[in-house]
Amino acid sequence: MFDQMNFEDFQFEIIDIEIAGTPDMHITQNGITFTRRLIEDMGYPQYVQPMVDIKNKVFALKACKAESERAIRFSKPKGEQKKALSTSNNTIRYMLRNIMKDEWKEENRYHITGKWFADAKAMIFNLNSAKELPPFSVHRKNDITQK
C-alpha cells in the first residue's frame, strides 16, 4: 500500500524546527562553547561582559553595549548566527578551571545549563552543578577500538 501512495495521500504536518535544547555552556581543555539556544535566550547580544563570583563559584555573561567596560564580542545578529558559538578565550577558560581546580579534572569536559535573568540581561552558570564528561580523545579511542 505504501509503495502505491502519492505524496498527496499522506497527511503531513510541517515540523516546527524552533531551536530546541537548553541554554548550555561546554568547557573543554581547549575552549568554551555556548549553544544556539543560549544565544537565542540572550537575544543575540553582540557584546557581553563575562563576570565571575568566585566565592559562590558562579559565572555570568551579561549582555551589554560595545562601549561597556571589558565588553567582548559575542553573537552575530539574529539570522546570521547559524550555529553554536565557540571561543578559545583563554582568560575565561583558565579563570573557570582555576575556580573549580579542586573539583574538576584537568583532562575532562564540563557541561553546565545556564539560567536566564531577563531583568539583568544575564545568563548565569552555577559551576558547582557542572556535569563531568570524559575528554574527547577517550571517546575517539573507544570508538576506534570497538570497531
Short mmCIF file of C-alpha atoms in Angstrom, two decimals:
data_model
loop_
_atom_site.label_atom_id
_atom_site.label_comp_id
_atom_site.label_asym_id
_atom_site.label_seq_id
_atom_site.Cartn_x
_atom_site.Cartn_y
_atom_site.Cartn_z
CA MET A 1 0.00 0.00 0.00
CA PHE A 2 2.75 2.49 0.96
CA ASP A 3 4.50 1.99 -2.34
CA GLN A 4 1.33 2.82 -4.25
CA MET A 5 0.52 6.07 -2.41
CA ASN A 6 1.11 9.55 -3.82
CA PHE A 7 2.54 12.42 -1.78
CA GLU A 8 -0.94 13.97 -1.52
CA ASP A 9 -2.28 10.80 0.09
CA PHE A 10 -0.25 11.43 3.26
CA GLN A 11 -1.37 13.82 5.98
CA PHE A 12 1.91 15.55 6.62
CA GLU A 13 2.28 18.32 9.15
CA ILE A 14 5.18 20.73 8.93
CA ILE A 15 7.56 20.21 11.82
CA ASP A 16 8.26 23.27 13.90
CA ILE A 17 12.04 23.46 13.98
CA GLU A 18 12.33 26.24 16.52
CA ILE A 19 15.58 25.99 18.33
CA ALA A 20 15.29 23.20 20.84
CA GLY A 21 17.53 22.30 23.69
CA THR A 22 18.75 24.14 26.70
CA PRO A 23 20.99 27.16 27.24
CA ASP A 24 24.22 25.28 27.79
CA MET A 25 27.91 26.00 28.10
CA HIS A 26 30.57 23.34 27.47
CA ILE A 27 34.09 23.82 28.76
CA THR A 28 36.86 21.69 27.32
CA GLN A 29 40.62 21.81 27.60
CA ASN A 30 40.79 24.00 24.51
CA GLY A 31 37.74 26.21 24.57
CA ILE A 32 34.21 27.08 25.56
CA THR A 33 31.06 26.50 23.50
CA PHE A 34 27.70 28.20 24.01
CA THR A 35 24.63 26.56 22.49
CA ARG A 36 22.48 28.35 19.96
CA ARG A 37 19.60 28.15 22.44
CA LEU A 38 21.65 30.15 24.93
CA ILE A 39 22.38 32.79 22.32
CA GLU A 40 18.70 32.96 21.39
CA ASP A 41 17.59 33.23 25.02
CA MET A 42 20.02 36.12 25.47
CA GLY A 43 18.60 37.89 22.39
CA TYR A 44 21.70 37.55 20.19
CA PRO A 45 23.79 40.14 22.05
CA GLN A 46 26.70 41.44 20.00
CA TYR A 47 28.66 42.13 23.17
CA VAL A 48 28.76 40.59 26.64
CA GLN A 49 30.62 41.20 29.85
CA PRO A 50 32.00 37.97 31.35
CA MET A 51 31.56 38.03 35.13
CA VAL A 52 32.55 35.69 37.92
CA ASP A 53 31.52 35.27 41.55
CA ILE A 54 34.46 33.33 42.91
CA LYS A 55 33.01 32.79 46.39
CA ASN A 56 29.82 31.16 45.06
CA LYS A 57 31.53 29.62 42.01
CA VAL A 58 29.18 31.25 39.53
CA PHE A 59 29.94 32.54 36.04
CA ALA A 60 27.77 35.00 34.12
CA LEU A 61 27.50 36.51 30.68
CA LYS A 62 25.77 39.88 30.78
CA ALA A 63 24.56 41.44 27.54
CA CYS A 64 25.98 44.92 27.12
CA LYS A 65 26.96 47.60 24.63
CA ALA A 66 30.27 47.71 22.79
CA GLU A 67 31.47 50.65 24.86
CA SER A 68 30.72 48.92 28.19
CA GLU A 69 33.64 48.13 30.47
CA ARG A 70 35.51 44.99 29.32
CA ALA A 71 32.88 44.13 26.72
CA ILE A 72 33.81 41.29 24.37
CA ARG A 73 32.27 40.41 21.02
CA PHE A 74 29.77 37.61 21.31
CA SER A 75 26.98 36.87 18.83
CA LYS A 76 26.15 37.83 15.32
CA PRO A 77 22.70 39.35 14.80
CA LYS A 78 19.68 37.04 14.64
CA GLY A 79 19.52 35.39 11.23
CA GLU A 80 23.29 35.47 10.85
CA GLN A 81 24.17 33.37 13.93
CA LYS A 82 23.53 29.94 12.45
CA LYS A 83 25.48 27.74 14.87
CA ALA A 84 26.60 27.43 18.43
CA LEU A 85 29.30 29.87 19.42
CA SER A 86 32.77 28.63 20.28
CA THR A 87 35.59 30.62 21.77
CA SER A 88 39.11 29.76 22.77
CA ASN A 89 39.21 32.70 25.16
CA ASN A 90 41.99 31.53 27.46
CA THR A 91 41.32 34.13 30.13
CA ILE A 92 37.76 32.95 30.77
CA ARG A 93 38.61 29.26 30.44
CA TYR A 94 41.60 29.45 32.79
CA MET A 95 39.59 31.51 35.29
CA LEU A 96 36.73 28.99 35.40
CA ARG A 97 39.02 25.97 35.56
CA ASN A 98 41.08 27.64 38.29
CA ILE A 99 37.96 28.32 40.38
CA MET A 100 36.99 24.65 40.06
CA LYS A 101 40.52 23.20 40.22
CA ASP A 102 39.76 21.17 43.37
CA GLU A 103 36.63 19.58 41.88
CA TRP A 104 37.23 19.38 38.13
CA LYS A 105 39.65 17.03 36.43
CA GLU A 106 42.01 18.82 34.10
CA GLU A 107 41.50 16.40 31.20
CA ASN A 108 37.68 16.28 31.34
CA ARG A 109 34.97 18.42 29.78
CA TYR A 110 32.15 20.07 31.70
CA HIS A 111 28.57 20.84 30.72
CA ILE A 112 26.53 23.48 32.55
CA THR A 113 22.99 24.66 31.82
CA GLY A 114 22.53 28.36 32.30
CA LYS A 115 19.69 30.27 33.90
CA TRP A 116 18.45 33.45 32.22
CA PHE A 117 17.81 36.53 34.35
CA ALA A 118 15.90 38.79 31.95
CA ASP A 119 15.85 41.82 34.24
CA ALA A 120 19.66 41.76 34.45
CA LYS A 121 20.07 40.59 30.83
CA ALA A 122 22.44 37.94 32.15
CA MET A 123 22.89 34.19 31.74
CA ILE A 124 24.16 32.67 34.97
CA PHE A 125 26.04 29.36 35.32
CA ASN A 126 26.40 27.54 38.62
CA LEU A 127 29.81 25.93 38.22
CA ASN A 128 29.03 23.61 41.14
CA SER A 129 26.29 21.98 39.04
CA ALA A 130 28.58 21.11 36.11
CA LYS A 131 28.20 17.64 34.66
CA GLU A 132 31.51 15.96 34.07
CA LEU A 133 32.12 14.45 30.65
CA PRO A 134 35.11 12.41 29.53
CA PRO A 135 37.68 14.08 27.29
CA PHE A 136 37.08 13.89 23.53
CA SER A 137 40.13 11.73 22.96
CA VAL A 138 38.75 8.93 25.19
CA HIS A 139 35.60 8.71 23.04
CA ARG A 140 37.58 8.58 19.84
CA LYS A 141 39.93 5.91 21.17
CA ASN A 142 36.98 3.85 22.43
CA ASP A 143 35.12 4.25 19.13
CA ILE A 144 38.15 3.05 17.20
CA THR A 145 38.85 0.09 19.48
CA GLN A 146 35.20 -1.03 19.46
CA LYS A 147 35.09 -1.34 15.67
#
